[in-house]
């Protein structure tokens, strides 16, 4: 009886900051690598501005997140960032924000650390969105962020490889627009439009159905069964086509 009374009393404090996402609202989880600039450029020395090895580690991490017990209909990654769109009916953990944040951040950190061979951590925040249109806007926003970051990164690291200092490279790009940056790259023989799509638009993930061949020992015949697997898309569309793709996935 003493334990029951104490448990009831202390649960009030434990749950005092619980926030619950409302039913029938769309949920997106956004994860970001903690201290990844130093991790990738100073400690692990990945190729700048983009490294296929790092990209593949992020892809593997997203695939693991899509298979960790939640109903995720679409995922997106760019740089060290991951966004996960849940099925609108997802109600795991009673939609408690702290449970999603801790579980997803822990899962991503564990998977990526195993891939990297050293400790790396992610944080997580939940983003409630009221309509399909706002969900489309969210992913367009993150894709545009990928495009902006890719252009800036290619310009910055091109200048750094020309042995300009951090200050000088940053100063040269400060306040400059898209046209200037495109021309800067072009003057060095780099056409931004020809760079890999995954660098500029990010990478998308969704489930696709496929036929898996099996064997029926009773009839001694080959049989086909329907299975689901994660599709990884390195050539995402943009604009309305991208928004329509996301709304189609939300419909199932």
PDB file of N, CA and C in Angstrom, residues 76-179:
ATOM      1  N   UNK A  76      12.583  11.655 -45.304  1.00  0.00           N
ATOM      2  CA  UNK A  76      13.421  12.520 -46.130  1.00  0.00           C
ATOM      3  C   UNK A  76      14.697  12.806 -45.369  1.00  0.00           C
ATOM      4  N   UNK A  77      15.832  12.796 -46.077  1.00  0.00           N
ATOM      5  CA  UNK A  77      17.083  13.179 -45.439  1.00  0.00           C
ATOM      6  C   UNK A  77      17.887  14.085 -46.348  1.00  0.00           C
ATOM      7  N   UNK A  78      18.521  15.054 -45.722  1.00  0.00           N
ATOM      8  CA  UNK A  78      19.498  15.911 -46.394  1.00  0.00           C
ATOM      9  C   UNK A  78      20.541  16.291 -45.358  1.00  0.00           C
ATOM     10  N   UNK A  79      21.804  16.273 -45.782  1.00  0.00           N
ATOM     11  CA  UNK A  79      22.908  16.568 -44.874  1.00  0.00           C
ATOM     12  C   UNK A  79      22.804  15.656 -43.642  1.00  0.00           C
ATOM     13  N   UNK A  80      22.781  16.230 -42.423  1.00  0.00           N
ATOM     14  CA  UNK A  80      22.683  15.405 -41.210  1.00  0.00           C
ATOM     15  C   UNK A  80      21.283  15.484 -40.614  1.00  0.00           C
ATOM     16  N   UNK A  81      20.299  15.743 -41.447  1.00  0.00           N
ATOM     17  CA  UNK A  81      18.911  15.937 -40.999  1.00  0.00           C
ATOM     18  C   UNK A  81      18.005  14.838 -41.553  1.00  0.00           C
ATOM     19  N   UNK A  82      17.040  14.411 -40.741  1.00  0.00           N
ATOM     20  CA  UNK A  82      16.052  13.399 -41.140  1.00  0.00           C
ATOM     21  C   UNK A  82      14.662  13.894 -40.752  1.00  0.00           C
ATOM     22  N   UNK A  83      13.690  13.745 -41.667  1.00  0.00           N
ATOM     23  CA  UNK A  83      12.288  14.039 -41.361  1.00  0.00           C
ATOM     24  C   UNK A  83      11.458  12.794 -41.611  1.00  0.00           C
ATOM     25  N   UNK A  84      10.582  12.468 -40.655  1.00  0.00           N
ATOM     26  CA  UNK A  84       9.737  11.276 -40.743  1.00  0.00           C
ATOM     27  C   UNK A  84       8.269  11.695 -40.662  1.00  0.00           C
ATOM     28  N   UNK A  85       7.487  11.312 -41.662  1.00  0.00           N
ATOM     29  CA  UNK A  85       6.049  11.588 -41.673  1.00  0.00           C
ATOM     30  C   UNK A  85       5.305  10.331 -41.245  1.00  0.00           C
ATOM     31  N   UNK A  86       4.519  10.452 -40.176  1.00  0.00           N
ATOM     32  CA  UNK A  86       3.775   9.314 -39.645  1.00  0.00           C
ATOM     33  C   UNK A  86       2.401   9.211 -40.299  1.00  0.00           C
ATOM     34  N   UNK A  87       1.887   8.000 -40.332  1.00  0.00           N
ATOM     35  CA  UNK A  87       0.490   7.804 -40.708  1.00  0.00           C
ATOM     36  C   UNK A  87      -0.380   8.617 -39.756  1.00  0.00           C
ATOM     37  N   UNK A  88      -1.396   9.268 -40.297  1.00  0.00           N
ATOM     38  CA  UNK A  88      -2.216  10.164 -39.477  1.00  0.00           C
ATOM     39  C   UNK A  88      -2.896   9.433 -38.322  1.00  0.00           C
ATOM     40  N   UNK A  89      -3.065   8.122 -38.443  1.00  0.00           N
ATOM     41  CA  UNK A  89      -3.719   7.354 -37.383  1.00  0.00           C
ATOM     42  C   UNK A  89      -2.733   6.792 -36.355  1.00  0.00           C
ATOM     43  N   UNK A  90      -1.446   7.074 -36.510  1.00  0.00           N
ATOM     44  CA  UNK A  90      -0.446   6.571 -35.556  1.00  0.00           C
ATOM     45  C   UNK A  90      -0.760   7.080 -34.148  1.00  0.00           C
ATOM     46  N   UNK A  91      -0.818   6.149 -33.187  1.00  0.00           N
ATOM     47  CA  UNK A  91      -1.139   6.549 -31.811  1.00  0.00           C
ATOM     48  C   UNK A  91      -0.245   5.851 -30.792  1.00  0.00           C
ATOM     49  N   UNK A  92       0.938   5.420 -31.219  1.00  0.00           N
ATOM     50  CA  UNK A  92       1.866   4.771 -30.293  1.00  0.00           C
ATOM     51  C   UNK A  92       2.194   5.705 -29.136  1.00  0.00           C
ATOM     52  N   UNK A  93       2.365   5.124 -27.948  1.00  0.00           N
ATOM     53  CA  UNK A  93       2.694   5.870 -26.726  1.00  0.00           C
ATOM     54  C   UNK A  93       1.654   6.941 -26.394  1.00  0.00           C
ATOM     55  N   UNK A  94       0.431   6.750 -26.875  1.00  0.00           N
ATOM     56  CA  UNK A  94      -0.591   7.749 -26.608  1.00  0.00           C
ATOM     57  C   UNK A  94      -0.248   9.115 -27.178  1.00  0.00           C
ATOM     58  N   UNK A  95       0.602   9.130 -28.192  1.00  0.00           N
ATOM     59  CA  UNK A  95       1.059  10.371 -28.858  1.00  0.00           C
ATOM     60  C   UNK A  95       1.810  11.311 -27.917  1.00  0.00           C
ATOM     61  N   UNK A  96       2.475  10.741 -26.922  1.00  0.00           N
ATOM     62  CA  UNK A  96       3.271  11.569 -26.015  1.00  0.00           C
ATOM     63  C   UNK A  96       4.559  12.011 -26.704  1.00  0.00           C
ATOM     64  N   UNK A  97       4.774  13.310 -26.722  1.00  0.00           N
ATOM     65  CA  UNK A  97       5.909  13.880 -27.435  1.00  0.00           C
ATOM     66  C   UNK A  97       7.236  13.347 -26.896  1.00  0.00           C
ATOM     67  N   UNK A  98       7.377  13.272 -25.574  1.00  0.00           N
ATOM     68  CA  UNK A  98       8.652  12.845 -24.997  1.00  0.00           C
ATOM     69  C   UNK A  98       9.033  11.429 -25.403  1.00  0.00           C
ATOM     70  N   UNK A  99       8.032  10.585 -25.611  1.00  0.00           N
ATOM     71  CA  UNK A  99       8.316   9.200 -25.989  1.00  0.00           C
ATOM     72  C   UNK A  99       8.822   9.111 -27.429  1.00  0.00           C
ATOM     73  N   UNK A 100       8.200   9.885 -28.317  1.00  0.00           N
ATOM     74  CA  UNK A 100       8.678   9.900 -29.703  1.00  0.00           C
ATOM     75  C   UNK A 100      10.085  10.486 -29.769  1.00  0.00           C
ATOM     76  N   UNK A 101      10.290  11.607 -29.080  1.00  0.00           N
ATOM     77  CA  UNK A 101      11.599  12.265 -29.130  1.00  0.00           C
ATOM     78  C   UNK A 101      12.704  11.355 -28.622  1.00  0.00           C
ATOM     79  N   UNK A 102      12.488  10.735 -27.479  1.00  0.00           N
ATOM     80  CA  UNK A 102      13.535   9.909 -26.879  1.00  0.00           C
ATOM     81  C   UNK A 102      13.765   8.625 -27.671  1.00  0.00           C
ATOM     82  N   UNK A 103      12.681   7.992 -28.108  1.00  0.00           N
ATOM     83  CA  UNK A 103      12.823   6.723 -28.838  1.00  0.00           C
ATOM     84  C   UNK A 103      13.518   6.923 -30.178  1.00  0.00           C
ATOM     85  N   UNK A 104      13.089   7.916 -30.934  1.00  0.00           N
ATOM     86  CA  UNK A 104      13.654   8.131 -32.268  1.00  0.00           C
ATOM     87  C   UNK A 104      15.087   8.644 -32.201  1.00  0.00           C
ATOM     88  N   UNK A 105      15.357   9.560 -31.268  1.00  0.00           N
ATOM     89  CA  UNK A 105      16.724  10.060 -31.124  1.00  0.00           C
ATOM     90  C   UNK A 105      17.664   8.930 -30.701  1.00  0.00           C
ATOM     91  N   UNK A 106      17.200   8.079 -29.801  1.00  0.00           N
ATOM     92  CA  UNK A 106      18.014   6.958 -29.352  1.00  0.00           C
ATOM     93  C   UNK A 106      18.272   5.955 -30.463  1.00  0.00           C
ATOM     94  N   UNK A 107      17.223   5.642 -31.212  1.00  0.00           N
ATOM     95  CA  UNK A 107      17.361   4.690 -32.322  1.00  0.00           C
ATOM     96  C   UNK A 107      18.331   5.205 -33.378  1.00  0.00           C
ATOM     97  N   UNK A 108      18.155   6.472 -33.794  1.00  0.00           N
ATOM     98  CA  UNK A 108      19.029   7.046 -34.816  1.00  0.00           C
ATOM     99  C   UNK A 108      20.475   7.111 -34.331  1.00  0.00           C
ATOM    100  N   UNK A 109      20.667   7.519 -33.096  1.00  0.00           N
ATOM    101  CA  UNK A 109      22.021   7.626 -32.545  1.00  0.00           C
ATOM    102  C   UNK A 109      22.709   6.260 -32.510  1.00  0.00           C
ATOM    103  N   UNK A 110      21.966   5.241 -32.102  1.00  0.00           N
ATOM    104  CA  UNK A 110      22.550   3.900 -32.010  1.00  0.00           C
ATOM    105  C   UNK A 110      22.937   3.365 -33.386  1.00  0.00           C
ATOM    106  N   UNK A 111      22.024   3.485 -34.345  1.00  0.00           N
ATOM    107  CA  UNK A 111      22.289   2.947 -35.688  1.00  0.00           C
ATOM    108  C   UNK A 111      23.460   3.677 -36.340  1.00  0.00           C
ATOM    109  N   UNK A 112      23.438   5.009 -36.290  1.00  0.00           N
ATOM    110  CA  UNK A 112      24.504   5.768 -36.946  1.00  0.00           C
ATOM    111  C   UNK A 112      25.845   5.523 -36.264  1.00  0.00           C
ATOM    112  N   UNK A 113      25.851   5.413 -34.940  1.00  0.00           N
ATOM    113  CA  UNK A 113      27.105   5.156 -34.220  1.00  0.00           C
ATOM    114  C   UNK A 113      27.711   3.821 -34.632  1.00  0.00           C
ATOM    115  N   UNK A 114      26.874   2.812 -34.785  1.00  0.00           N
ATOM    116  CA  UNK A 114      27.365   1.509 -35.233  1.00  0.00           C
ATOM    117  C   UNK A 114      27.931   1.587 -36.644  1.00  0.00           C
ATOM    118  N   UNK A 115      27.277   2.349 -37.501  1.00  0.00           N
ATOM    119  CA  UNK A 115      27.773   2.532 -38.874  1.00  0.00           C
ATOM    120  C   UNK A 115      29.110   3.268 -38.884  1.00  0.00           C
ATOM    121  N   UNK A 116      29.213   4.298 -38.051  1.00  0.00           N
ATOM    122  CA  UNK A 116      30.400   5.151 -38.044  1.00  0.00           C
ATOM    123  C   UNK A 116      31.567   4.519 -37.297  1.00  0.00           C
ATOM    124  N   UNK A 117      31.257   3.710 -36.279  1.00  0.00           N
ATOM    125  CA  UNK A 117      32.316   3.107 -35.477  1.00  0.00           C
ATOM    126  C   UNK A 117      32.756   3.980 -34.319  1.00  0.00           C
ATOM    127  N   UNK A 118      31.982   5.028 -34.019  1.00  0.00           N
ATOM    128  CA  UNK A 118      32.245   5.880 -32.868  1.00  0.00           C
ATOM    129  C   UNK A 118      30.928   6.544 -32.459  1.00  0.00           C
ATOM    130  N   UNK A 119      30.886   7.129 -31.275  1.00  0.00           N
ATOM    131  CA  UNK A 119      29.643   7.687 -30.767  1.00  0.00           C
ATOM    132  C   UNK A 119      29.231   8.921 -31.570  1.00  0.00           C
ATOM    133  N   UNK A 120      27.967   8.929 -31.984  1.00  0.00           N
ATOM    134  CA  UNK A 120      27.359  10.087 -32.653  1.00  0.00           C
ATOM    135  C   UNK A 120      25.918  10.169 -32.168  1.00  0.00           C
ATOM    136  N   UNK A 121      25.419  11.371 -31.951  1.00  0.00           N
ATOM    137  CA  UNK A 121      24.083  11.507 -31.383  1.00  0.00           C
ATOM    138  C   UNK A 121      23.197  12.433 -32.216  1.00  0.00           C
ATOM    139  N   UNK A 122      21.900  12.168 -32.139  1.00  0.00           N
ATOM    140  CA  UNK A 122      20.874  12.979 -32.786  1.00  0.00           C
ATOM    141  C   UNK A 122      19.929  13.538 -31.735  1.00  0.00           C
ATOM    142  N   UNK A 123      19.378  14.713 -32.011  1.00  0.00           N
ATOM    143  CA  UNK A 123      18.235  15.187 -31.227  1.00  0.00           C
ATOM    144  C   UNK A 123      16.988  15.044 -32.089  1.00  0.00           C
ATOM    145  N   UNK A 124      15.827  15.216 -31.470  1.00  0.00           N
ATOM    146  CA  UNK A 124      14.571  15.021 -32.188  1.00  0.00           C
ATOM    147  C   UNK A 124      13.524  16.001 -31.687  1.00  0.00           C
ATOM    148  N   UNK A 125      12.712  16.505 -32.598  1.00  0.00           N
ATOM    149  CA  UNK A 125      11.570  17.342 -32.223  1.00  0.00           C
ATOM    150  C   UNK A 125      10.363  16.889 -33.038  1.00  0.00           C
ATOM    151  N   UNK A 126       9.198  16.974 -32.449  1.00  0.00           N
ATOM    152  CA  UNK A 126       7.962  16.614 -33.125  1.00  0.00           C
ATOM    153  C   UNK A 126       7.287  17.868 -33.661  1.00  0.00           C
ATOM    154  N   UNK A 127       6.806  17.768 -34.893  1.00  0.00           N
ATOM    155  CA  UNK A 127       6.162  18.903 -35.561  1.00  0.00           C
ATOM    156  C   UNK A 127       4.726  18.514 -35.918  1.00  0.00           C
ATOM    157  N   UNK A 128       3.721  19.090 -35.249  1.00  0.00           N
ATOM    158  CA  UNK A 128       2.326  18.808 -35.616  1.00  0.00           C
ATOM    159  C   UNK A 128       1.899  19.683 -36.791  1.00  0.00           C
ATOM    160  N   UNK A 129       1.213  19.091 -37.741  1.00  0.00           N
ATOM    161  CA  UNK A 129       0.766  19.826 -38.926  1.00  0.00           C
ATOM    162  C   UNK A 129      -0.725  19.565 -39.144  1.00  0.00           C
ATOM    163  N   UNK A 130      -1.520  20.606 -39.428  1.00  0.00           N
ATOM    164  CA  UNK A 130      -2.977  20.449 -39.422  1.00  0.00           C
ATOM    165  C   UNK A 130      -3.592  19.884 -40.689  1.00  0.00           C
ATOM    166  N   UNK A 131      -2.934  20.069 -41.853  1.00  0.00           N
ATOM    167  CA  UNK A 131      -3.561  19.684 -43.122  1.00  0.00           C
ATOM    168  C   UNK A 131      -2.539  19.041 -44.054  1.00  0.00           C
ATOM    169  N   UNK A 132      -3.057  18.409 -45.098  1.00  0.00           N
ATOM    170  CA  UNK A 132      -2.186  17.839 -46.135  1.00  0.00           C
ATOM    171  C   UNK A 132      -1.341  18.933 -46.769  1.00  0.00           C
ATOM    172  N   UNK A 133      -1.935  20.093 -46.979  1.00  0.00           N
ATOM    173  CA  UNK A 133      -1.216  21.200 -47.612  1.00  0.00           C
ATOM    174  C   UNK A 133      -0.022  21.630 -46.779  1.00  0.00           C
ATOM    175  N   UNK A 134      -0.192  21.676 -45.442  1.00  0.00           N
ATOM    176  CA  UNK A 134       0.933  22.070 -44.599  1.00  0.00           C
ATOM    177  C   UNK A 134       2.016  20.987 -44.581  1.00  0.00           C
ATOM    178  N   UNK A 135       1.604  19.724 -44.704  1.00  0.00           N
ATOM    179  CA  UNK A 135       2.594  18.648 -44.802  1.00  0.00           C
ATOM    180  C   UNK A 135       3.407  18.816 -46.082  1.00  0.00           C
ATOM    181  N   UNK A 136       2.722  19.104 -47.195  1.00  0.00           N
ATOM    182  CA  UNK A 136       3.426  19.346 -48.452  1.00  0.00           C
ATOM    183  C   UNK A 136       4.392  20.523 -48.305  1.00  0.00           C
ATOM    184  N   UNK A 137       3.909  21.596 -47.677  1.00  0.00           N
ATOM    185  CA  UNK A 137       4.755  22.778 -47.476  1.00  0.00           C
ATOM    186  C   UNK A 137       5.986  22.437 -46.645  1.00  0.00           C
ATOM    187  N   UNK A 138       5.790  21.602 -45.617  1.00  0.00           N
ATOM    188  CA  UNK A 138       6.914  21.238 -44.755  1.00  0.00           C
ATOM    189  C   UNK A 138       8.025  20.587 -45.572  1.00  0.00           C
ATOM    190  N   UNK A 139       7.670  19.595 -46.398  1.00  0.00           N
ATOM    191  CA  UNK A 139       8.703  18.877 -47.135  1.00  0.00           C
ATOM    192  C   UNK A 139       9.270  19.710 -48.285  1.00  0.00           C
ATOM    193  N   UNK A 140       8.476  20.596 -48.866  1.00  0.00           N
ATOM    194  CA  UNK A 140       9.030  21.531 -49.843  1.00  0.00           C
ATOM    195  C   UNK A 140      10.052  22.441 -49.176  1.00  0.00           C
ATOM    196  N   UNK A 141       9.722  22.878 -47.965  1.00  0.00           N
ATOM    197  CA  UNK A 141      10.621  23.734 -47.188  1.00  0.00           C
ATOM    198  C   UNK A 141      11.941  23.045 -46.919  1.00  0.00           C
ATOM    199  N   UNK A 142      11.892  21.785 -46.462  1.00  0.00           N
ATOM    200  CA  UNK A 142      13.124  21.061 -46.176  1.00  0.00           C
ATOM    201  C   UNK A 142      13.911  20.786 -47.460  1.00  0.00           C
ATOM    202  N   UNK A 143      13.205  20.552 -48.563  1.00  0.00           N
ATOM    203  CA  UNK A 143      13.914  20.333 -49.820  1.00  0.00           C
ATOM    204  C   UNK A 143      14.588  21.620 -50.294  1.00  0.00           C
ATOM    205  N   UNK A 144      13.917  22.747 -50.131  1.00  0.00           N
ATOM    206  CA  UNK A 144      14.525  24.016 -50.508  1.00  0.00           C
ATOM    207  C   UNK A 144      15.724  24.326 -49.615  1.00  0.00           C
ATOM    208  N   UNK A 145      15.638  23.923 -48.353  1.00  0.00           N
ATOM    209  CA  UNK A 145      16.778  24.073 -47.452  1.00  0.00           C
ATOM    210  C   UNK A 145      17.967  23.254 -47.953  1.00  0.00           C
ATOM    211  N   UNK A 146      17.679  22.053 -48.453  1.00  0.00           N
ATOM    212  CA  UNK A 146      18.735  21.211 -49.009  1.00  0.00           C
ATOM    213  C   UNK A 146      19.392  21.898 -50.200  1.00  0.00           C
ATOM    214  N   UNK A 147      18.584  22.492 -51.061  1.00  0.00           N
ATOM    215  CA  UNK A 147      19.093  23.177 -52.245  1.00  0.00           C
ATOM    216  C   UNK A 147      19.965  24.370 -51.857  1.00  0.00           C
ATOM    217  N   UNK A 148      19.488  25.164 -50.918  1.00  0.00           N
ATOM    218  CA  UNK A 148      20.239  26.326 -50.454  1.00  0.00           C
ATOM    219  C   UNK A 148      21.567  25.906 -49.826  1.00  0.00           C
ATOM    220  N   UNK A 149      21.520  24.870 -48.972  1.00  0.00           N
ATOM    221  CA  UNK A 149      22.732  24.399 -48.315  1.00  0.00           C
ATOM    222  C   UNK A 149      23.738  23.825 -49.308  1.00  0.00           C
ATOM    223  N   UNK A 150      23.227  23.122 -50.326  1.00  0.00           N
ATOM    224  CA  UNK A 150      24.118  22.526 -51.326  1.00  0.00           C
ATOM    225  C   UNK A 150      24.863  23.611 -52.100  1.00  0.00           C
ATOM    226  N   UNK A 151      24.148  24.641 -52.518  1.00  0.00           N
ATOM    227  CA  UNK A 151      24.777  25.724 -53.270  1.00  0.00           C
ATOM    228  C   UNK A 151      25.819  26.435 -52.410  1.00  0.00           C
ATOM    229  N   UNK A 152      25.453  26.759 -51.180  1.00  0.00           N
ATOM    230  CA  UNK A 152      26.393  27.428 -50.279  1.00  0.00           C
ATOM    231  C   UNK A 152      27.624  26.560 -50.008  1.00  0.00           C
ATOM    232  N   UNK A 153      27.377  25.276 -49.768  1.00  0.00           N
ATOM    233  CA  UNK A 153      28.476  24.376 -49.418  1.00  0.00           C
ATOM    234  C   UNK A 153      29.453  24.203 -50.576  1.00  0.00           C
ATOM    235  N   UNK A 154      28.926  24.038 -51.784  1.00  0.00           N
ATOM    236  CA  UNK A 154      29.818  23.875 -52.944  1.00  0.00           C
ATOM    237  C   UNK A 154      30.659  25.125 -53.149  1.00  0.00           C
ATOM    238  N   UNK A 155      30.050  26.290 -52.986  1.00  0.00           N
ATOM    239  CA  UNK A 155      30.811  27.535 -53.136  1.00  0.00           C
ATOM    240  C   UNK A 155      31.870  27.671 -52.041  1.00  0.00           C
ATOM    241  N   UNK A 156      31.464  27.460 -50.806  1.00  0.00           N
ATOM    242  CA  UNK A 156      32.377  27.629 -49.671  1.00  0.00           C
ATOM    243  C   UNK A 156      33.578  26.693 -49.787  1.00  0.00           C
ATOM    244  N   UNK A 157      33.308  25.411 -50.048  1.00  0.00           N
ATOM    245  CA  UNK A 157      34.413  24.458 -50.062  1.00  0.00           C
ATOM    246  C   UNK A 157      35.272  24.580 -51.312  1.00  0.00           C
ATOM    247  N   UNK A 158      34.709  25.109 -52.380  1.00  0.00           N
ATOM    248  CA  UNK A 158      35.539  25.399 -53.554  1.00  0.00           C
ATOM    249  C   UNK A 158      36.558  26.484 -53.200  1.00  0.00           C
ATOM    250  N   UNK A 159      36.101  27.528 -52.494  1.00  0.00           N
ATOM    251  CA  UNK A 159      37.005  28.602 -52.079  1.00  0.00           C
ATOM    252  C   UNK A 159      38.027  28.103 -51.064  1.00  0.00           C
ATOM    253  N   UNK A 160      37.604  27.242 -50.168  1.00  0.00           N
ATOM    254  CA  UNK A 160      38.532  26.702 -49.166  1.00  0.00           C
ATOM    255  C   UNK A 160      39.613  25.845 -49.827  1.00  0.00           C
ATOM    256  N   UNK A 161      39.219  25.099 -50.867  1.00  0.00           N
ATOM    257  CA  UNK A 161      40.197  24.265 -51.570  1.00  0.00           C
ATOM    258  C   UNK A 161      41.160  25.108 -52.397  1.00  0.00           C
ATOM    259  N   UNK A 162      40.790  26.367 -52.622  1.00  0.00           N
ATOM    260  CA  UNK A 162      41.701  27.318 -53.267  1.00  0.00           C
ATOM    261  C   UNK A 162      42.585  27.996 -52.227  1.00  0.00           C
ATOM    262  N   UNK A 163      42.577  27.431 -51.021  1.00  0.00           N
ATOM    263  CA  UNK A 163      43.418  27.854 -49.902  1.00  0.00           C
ATOM    264  C   UNK A 163      43.016  29.206 -49.317  1.00  0.00           C
ATOM    265  N   UNK A 164      41.762  29.573 -49.486  1.00  0.00           N
ATOM    266  CA  UNK A 164      41.259  30.752 -48.798  1.00  0.00           C
ATOM    267  C   UNK A 164      40.891  30.360 -47.378  1.00  0.00           C
ATOM    268  N   UNK A 165      41.070  31.281 -46.461  1.00  0.00           N
ATOM    269  CA  UNK A 165      40.792  31.010 -45.052  1.00  0.00           C
ATOM    270  C   UNK A 165      39.288  30.910 -44.817  1.00  0.00           C
ATOM    271  N   UNK A 166      38.939  30.392 -43.641  1.00  0.00           N
ATOM    272  CA  UNK A 166      37.532  30.314 -43.265  1.00  0.00           C
ATOM    273  C   UNK A 166      36.896  31.699 -43.336  1.00  0.00           C
ATOM    274  N   UNK A 167      37.596  32.693 -42.796  1.00  0.00           N
ATOM    275  CA  UNK A 167      37.063  34.061 -42.779  1.00  0.00           C
ATOM    276  C   UNK A 167      36.912  34.605 -44.197  1.00  0.00           C
ATOM    277  N   UNK A 168      37.921  34.400 -45.030  1.00  0.00           N
ATOM    278  CA  UNK A 168      37.891  34.953 -46.384  1.00  0.00           C
ATOM    279  C   UNK A 168      36.789  34.304 -47.226  1.00  0.00           C
ATOM    280  N   UNK A 169      36.660  32.978 -47.116  1.00  0.00           N
ATOM    281  CA  UNK A 169      35.626  32.272 -47.881  1.00  0.00           C
ATOM    282  C   UNK A 169      34.238  32.699 -47.428  1.00  0.00           C
ATOM    283  N   UNK A 170      34.057  32.808 -46.121  1.00  0.00           N
ATOM    284  CA  UNK A 170      32.762  33.229 -45.575  1.00  0.00           C
ATOM    285  C   UNK A 170      32.434  34.653 -46.010  1.00  0.00           C
ATOM    286  N   UNK A 171      33.423  35.536 -45.955  1.00  0.00           N
ATOM    287  CA  UNK A 171      33.227  36.940 -46.321  1.00  0.00           C
ATOM    288  C   UNK A 171      32.868  37.082 -47.787  1.00  0.00           C
ATOM    289  N   UNK A 172      33.491  36.294 -48.654  1.00  0.00           N
ATOM    290  CA  UNK A 172      33.232  36.395 -50.090  1.00  0.00           C
ATOM    291  C   UNK A 172      31.792  36.007 -50.437  1.00  0.00           C
ATOM    292  N   UNK A 173      31.208  35.118 -49.650  1.00  0.00           N
ATOM    293  CA  UNK A 173      29.846  34.650 -49.932  1.00  0.00           C
ATOM    294  C   UNK A 173      28.783  35.420 -49.150  1.00  0.00           C
ATOM    295  N   UNK A 174      29.201  36.170 -48.165  1.00  0.00           N
ATOM    296  CA  UNK A 174      28.259  36.860 -47.286  1.00  0.00           C
ATOM    297  C   UNK A 174      27.379  37.844 -48.059  1.00  0.00           C
ATOM    298  N   UNK A 175      26.065  37.664 -47.915  1.00  0.00           N
ATOM    299  CA  UNK A 175      25.114  38.570 -48.549  1.00  0.00           C
ATOM    300  C   UNK A 175      24.938  38.370 -50.037  1.00  0.00           C
ATOM    301  N   UNK A 176      25.573  37.369 -50.614  1.00  0.00           N
ATOM    302  CA  UNK A 176      25.496  37.136 -52.057  1.00  0.00           C
ATOM    303  C   UNK A 176      24.283  36.268 -52.393  1.00  0.00           C
ATOM    304  N   UNK A 177      23.699  36.520 -53.566  1.00  0.00           N
ATOM    305  CA  UNK A 177      22.505  35.803 -53.992  1.00  0.00           C
ATOM    306  C   UNK A 177      22.810  34.555 -54.797  1.00  0.00           C
ATOM    307  N   UNK A 178      21.735  33.908 -55.235  1.00  0.00           N
ATOM    308  CA  UNK A 178      21.859  32.649 -55.973  1.00  0.00           C
ATOM    309  C   UNK A 178      22.617  32.840 -57.282  1.00  0.00           C
ATOM    310  N   UNK A 179      22.334  33.917 -58.008  1.00  0.00           N
ATOM    311  CA  UNK A 179      22.986  34.149 -59.304  1.00  0.00           C
ATOM    312  C   UNK A 179      24.494  34.275 -59.140  1.00  0.00           C
TER     313      UNK A 179
END
